[in-house]
Structures are given as C-alpha cells and as structure tokens.
C-alpha cells in the first residue's frame, strides 16, 4: 500500500496577503481577495457567475455540479468582499462572469501568479494554499467546525483537518492564552489563600474525626 504523502503546509498570513495583492495585476487582485477570505477553489472562482452572487444577502451560492463534490454550497461575503464585488458589478453591469479580462472569462493566470509571488518574497506559494488560509481563518474566528466545513466544502473531517494548518502564530497564541490562564488561576488562588489568614496567622483547621 502506497504511503499517503504528507499534507502540504503552505498558507498565507494577512500581512503577506496584502503584500502579494500589491504585486498582482489589477484584474487578479479581486480574485486573490475572494480566495483569501472565502477559501474557494480556483475553478469555482474562475467560473463564478453573477447569478450566483447575492449582494443584498451578502452571499455566494454555488450550484450543484459546479463544486468539486457536486453539492451546492453557500459562502458568506465578509470583510471587504461585498464592497469589492459591488464595484466589480458596476464596472461590468451586463456581464455573465464575475471575473473577466478584456471582456472574456478568466483563463489560466499561473505565470502572473508565479511572478507576483516572487516579487512579494513568497516563492513556491500555490493558489490552492489560499484555501488553507481560508479554512484556518474560519477556525481562528471560532466558527463551529461543522459550519466551517459547510462553507469550505469539505465532506470529511479528515480532509478538513489537512487544511486546518497550525502555524507558528497559532502556537504563540496558544502560549499566550495558557500563560493568561495560569496567571489568572495563580491570582485567584492567592486571593483565596489570603482569606484564610488573619494578621498573618493561619486560621485553625477543624480536627477531622478519628479514623477507626
């Protein structure tokens, strides 16, 4: 039996996202933004139609058969996404596809992506790594796992966990939370201990019943 390859560990933090966006051609910046905030697959983004976007309800609704697992999916529009998509719609009010170039649906942009990543100091970053960023951001935000899986389109927890990458920031955050918890517990124990003392003397403890 062939050994399963280790999960790829590429991901993008917000500061690197902003740096990369500046290096991309203008028509690809909204593509990057949607991928980072939603975790959508590249094929889903390139084929996204305005009929699947509800700016009023701030939601993208992917139809059955257009996703990898062929099931419909709803994705909330958060952060700057509603405003970004509204601007794109104003620029292309009669268009069928959300993302276009020279009036045509977006095709492959691998060369432009690779060049922009290099300029941003992110050599080796894949567009699919944005999917990992999207999943991790959902988890960091405290979204329940079943809801996060519904948004990202993962059917099994095992696959979802492969995208839920633990980064150095996650570990540092965990360390800070643990330290705060321990300091809080220490302070609480100190306060309780002080209540047991009067004028520096420990209150007597009642004798326990004799053990037969």
Short mmCIF file of C-alpha atoms in Angstrom, two decimals:
data_model
loop_
_atom_site.label_atom_id
_atom_site.label_comp_id
_atom_site.label_asym_id
_atom_site.label_seq_id
_atom_site.Cartn_x
_atom_site.Cartn_y
_atom_site.Cartn_z
CA UNK A 1 0.00 0.00 0.00
CA UNK A 2 1.40 3.39 -1.01
CA UNK A 3 2.09 5.77 1.82
CA UNK A 4 -0.06 8.89 1.73
CA UNK A 5 2.07 12.00 1.09
CA UNK A 6 2.26 14.49 3.95
CA UNK A 7 -0.17 17.38 3.85
CA UNK A 8 1.19 20.49 2.19
CA UNK A 9 1.81 23.18 4.78
CA UNK A 10 1.73 26.33 2.66
CA UNK A 11 -0.52 29.14 3.86
CA UNK A 12 -0.76 32.91 3.77
CA UNK A 13 -0.97 35.32 6.69
CA UNK A 14 -2.83 38.62 6.32
CA UNK A 15 0.27 40.81 6.03
CA UNK A 16 1.64 38.59 3.25
CA UNK A 17 -1.76 38.65 1.56
CA UNK A 18 -1.65 42.44 1.40
CA UNK A 19 1.90 42.38 0.05
CA UNK A 20 1.03 39.86 -2.65
CA UNK A 21 -2.10 41.75 -3.69
CA UNK A 22 0.00 44.81 -4.45
CA UNK A 23 2.22 42.77 -6.76
CA UNK A 24 -0.60 41.16 -8.77
CA UNK A 25 -2.07 42.67 -11.94
CA UNK A 26 -5.18 44.72 -11.19
CA UNK A 27 -7.62 42.19 -12.67
CA UNK A 28 -6.27 39.44 -10.38
CA UNK A 29 -6.40 41.38 -7.10
CA UNK A 30 -10.13 40.71 -6.55
CA UNK A 31 -9.52 37.03 -7.32
CA UNK A 32 -6.88 36.82 -4.61
CA UNK A 33 -9.12 38.69 -2.16
CA UNK A 34 -12.08 36.37 -2.66
CA UNK A 35 -9.88 33.29 -2.35
CA UNK A 36 -8.24 34.53 0.86
CA UNK A 37 -11.49 35.45 2.60
CA UNK A 38 -13.61 32.54 1.36
CA UNK A 39 -11.29 29.57 0.78
CA UNK A 40 -12.97 28.93 -2.59
CA UNK A 41 -11.19 26.78 -5.16
CA UNK A 42 -9.63 28.40 -8.23
CA UNK A 43 -12.09 26.68 -10.58
CA UNK A 44 -15.05 27.86 -8.51
CA UNK A 45 -13.77 31.43 -8.64
CA UNK A 46 -12.94 31.50 -12.35
CA UNK A 47 -16.36 30.08 -13.24
CA UNK A 48 -18.31 32.23 -10.77
CA UNK A 49 -21.33 33.93 -12.36
CA UNK A 50 -23.24 36.95 -11.15
CA UNK A 51 -26.34 34.79 -10.94
CA UNK A 52 -24.63 33.03 -8.02
CA UNK A 53 -23.89 36.25 -6.13
CA UNK A 54 -26.40 37.99 -3.86
CA UNK A 55 -25.03 41.35 -2.80
CA UNK A 56 -28.24 42.08 -0.91
CA UNK A 57 -27.86 38.99 1.25
CA UNK A 58 -24.05 39.08 1.19
CA UNK A 59 -23.78 35.53 -0.01
CA UNK A 60 -22.39 33.40 -2.81
CA UNK A 61 -24.46 30.36 -3.71
CA UNK A 62 -22.63 27.71 -5.72
CA UNK A 63 -24.92 25.43 -7.69
CA UNK A 64 -24.86 21.64 -7.56
CA UNK A 65 -22.46 20.33 -10.18
CA UNK A 66 -20.19 23.38 -10.06
CA UNK A 67 -18.27 22.31 -6.95
CA UNK A 68 -15.68 19.56 -6.56
CA UNK A 69 -18.09 17.29 -4.67
CA UNK A 70 -21.01 18.30 -6.95
CA UNK A 71 -23.03 19.58 -3.99
CA UNK A 72 -24.42 23.12 -3.64
CA UNK A 73 -22.70 25.43 -1.18
CA UNK A 74 -23.29 28.84 0.37
CA UNK A 75 -20.41 31.16 1.23
CA UNK A 76 -20.87 34.33 3.31
CA UNK A 77 -19.41 37.57 1.97
CA UNK A 78 -17.34 39.03 4.78
CA UNK A 79 -14.90 41.88 5.27
CA UNK A 80 -14.25 43.85 2.10
CA UNK A 81 -15.88 41.30 -0.21
CA UNK A 82 -19.35 42.91 -0.51
CA UNK A 83 -17.91 46.30 -1.45
CA UNK A 84 -15.34 44.74 -3.79
CA UNK A 85 -17.97 42.75 -5.67
CA UNK A 86 -20.32 45.73 -5.84
CA UNK A 87 -17.57 47.75 -7.54
CA UNK A 88 -16.90 44.92 -10.00
CA UNK A 89 -20.61 44.74 -10.80
CA UNK A 90 -20.74 48.48 -11.50
CA UNK A 91 -17.83 48.11 -13.90
CA UNK A 92 -19.48 45.19 -15.69
CA UNK A 93 -23.27 45.54 -15.26
CA UNK A 94 -24.18 43.27 -18.17
CA UNK A 95 -21.51 40.63 -17.69
CA UNK A 96 -22.24 36.97 -17.02
CA UNK A 97 -18.99 36.08 -15.22
CA UNK A 98 -17.75 37.88 -12.12
CA UNK A 99 -14.07 37.80 -13.04
CA UNK A 100 -13.05 38.67 -16.59
CA UNK A 101 -10.18 40.05 -18.59
CA UNK A 102 -10.79 42.06 -21.73
CA UNK A 103 -14.44 41.05 -21.58
CA UNK A 104 -13.71 37.33 -21.54
CA UNK A 105 -13.96 34.79 -18.69
CA UNK A 106 -10.75 34.49 -16.72
CA UNK A 107 -8.35 31.85 -18.03
CA UNK A 108 -5.15 30.48 -16.50
CA UNK A 109 -3.05 33.05 -14.66
CA UNK A 110 -0.19 30.83 -13.49
CA UNK A 111 2.58 32.98 -14.99
CA UNK A 112 1.27 36.19 -13.45
CA UNK A 113 0.78 34.41 -10.12
CA UNK A 114 4.29 32.97 -10.03
CA UNK A 115 5.87 36.31 -10.95
CA UNK A 116 3.86 38.21 -8.31
CA UNK A 117 4.73 35.67 -5.61
CA UNK A 118 8.41 36.04 -6.47
CA UNK A 119 8.26 39.83 -6.22
CA UNK A 120 6.44 39.56 -2.88
CA UNK A 121 9.05 37.16 -1.50
CA UNK A 122 6.56 34.27 -1.48
CA UNK A 123 8.25 31.87 -3.89
CA UNK A 124 6.57 28.49 -4.00
CA UNK A 125 3.18 29.70 -2.80
CA UNK A 126 0.35 27.98 -4.66
CA UNK A 127 -3.06 29.49 -5.27
CA UNK A 128 -4.53 26.44 -3.54
CA UNK A 129 -2.67 27.48 -0.37
CA UNK A 130 -5.25 30.27 -0.06
CA UNK A 131 -7.79 27.55 0.63
CA UNK A 132 -5.78 26.56 3.68
CA UNK A 133 -5.72 30.18 4.78
CA UNK A 134 -9.49 30.40 4.41
CA UNK A 135 -10.08 27.28 6.49
CA UNK A 136 -7.63 28.34 9.19
CA UNK A 137 -9.18 31.79 9.42
CA UNK A 138 -12.61 30.24 9.96
CA UNK A 139 -11.24 28.12 12.79
CA UNK A 140 -9.38 31.06 14.34
CA UNK A 141 -12.58 33.11 14.24
CA UNK A 142 -14.30 30.46 16.36
CA UNK A 143 -16.69 29.24 13.66
CA UNK A 144 -18.07 25.79 14.66
CA UNK A 145 -16.33 23.02 12.77
CA UNK A 146 -19.45 21.71 11.03
CA UNK A 147 -20.26 25.23 9.79
CA UNK A 148 -16.67 25.80 8.64
CA UNK A 149 -16.79 22.51 6.72
CA UNK A 150 -20.06 23.55 5.06
CA UNK A 151 -18.52 26.86 3.96
CA UNK A 152 -15.27 25.33 2.71
CA UNK A 153 -16.98 22.36 1.05
CA UNK A 154 -15.13 19.61 2.91
CA UNK A 155 -17.24 16.48 3.31
CA UNK A 156 -14.98 14.63 5.74
CA UNK A 157 -13.29 15.80 8.92
CA UNK A 158 -10.05 14.04 7.94
CA UNK A 159 -9.64 16.14 4.80
CA UNK A 160 -10.76 19.28 6.62
CA UNK A 161 -8.03 18.76 9.21
CA UNK A 162 -5.40 18.56 6.45
CA UNK A 163 -6.31 22.15 5.59
CA UNK A 164 -6.55 23.34 9.18
CA UNK A 165 -2.84 24.06 9.39
CA UNK A 166 -1.37 25.01 12.76
CA UNK A 167 1.06 27.88 12.22
CA UNK A 168 3.68 29.48 14.42
CA UNK A 169 1.19 32.25 15.18
CA UNK A 170 -1.35 29.67 16.37
CA UNK A 171 1.23 28.20 18.72
CA UNK A 172 2.21 31.61 20.06
CA UNK A 173 -1.45 32.50 20.59
CA UNK A 174 -1.94 29.22 22.45
CA UNK A 175 1.07 30.02 24.63
CA UNK A 176 -0.30 33.47 25.48
CA UNK A 177 -3.71 32.04 26.31
CA UNK A 178 -2.16 29.39 28.55
CA UNK A 179 0.01 31.97 30.30
CA UNK A 180 -3.01 34.24 30.89
CA UNK A 181 -4.99 31.30 32.25
CA UNK A 182 -2.23 30.24 34.63
CA UNK A 183 -1.67 33.82 35.82
CA UNK A 184 -5.40 34.16 36.43
CA UNK A 185 -5.52 30.89 38.35
CA UNK A 186 -2.48 31.93 40.38
CA UNK A 187 -4.07 35.26 41.28
CA UNK A 188 -7.33 33.55 42.25
CA UNK A 189 -5.54 31.03 44.44
CA UNK A 190 -3.60 33.87 46.08
CA UNK A 191 -6.83 35.71 46.86
CA UNK A 192 -8.40 32.60 48.33
CA UNK A 193 -5.28 31.94 50.39
CA UNK A 194 -5.41 35.48 51.79
CA UNK A 195 -8.93 34.88 53.04
CA UNK A 196 -7.65 32.04 55.19
CA UNK A 197 -5.20 34.30 57.03
CA UNK A 198 -5.85 36.96 59.67
CA UNK A 199 -3.00 39.14 60.94
CA UNK A 200 -0.54 36.82 59.28
CA UNK A 201 -1.78 33.76 61.18
CA UNK A 202 -3.45 30.80 59.62
CA UNK A 203 -6.91 30.05 60.89
CA UNK A 204 -7.07 26.76 62.71
CA UNK A 205 -8.45 23.88 60.79
CA UNK A 206 -11.10 21.75 62.46
CA UNK A 207 -9.82 18.38 63.51
CA UNK A 208 -11.07 15.51 61.47
CA UNK A 209 -12.90 12.64 63.01
CA UNK A 210 -10.71 9.90 64.33
CA UNK A 211 -10.13 7.02 61.93
CA UNK A 212 -11.16 3.73 63.38
#
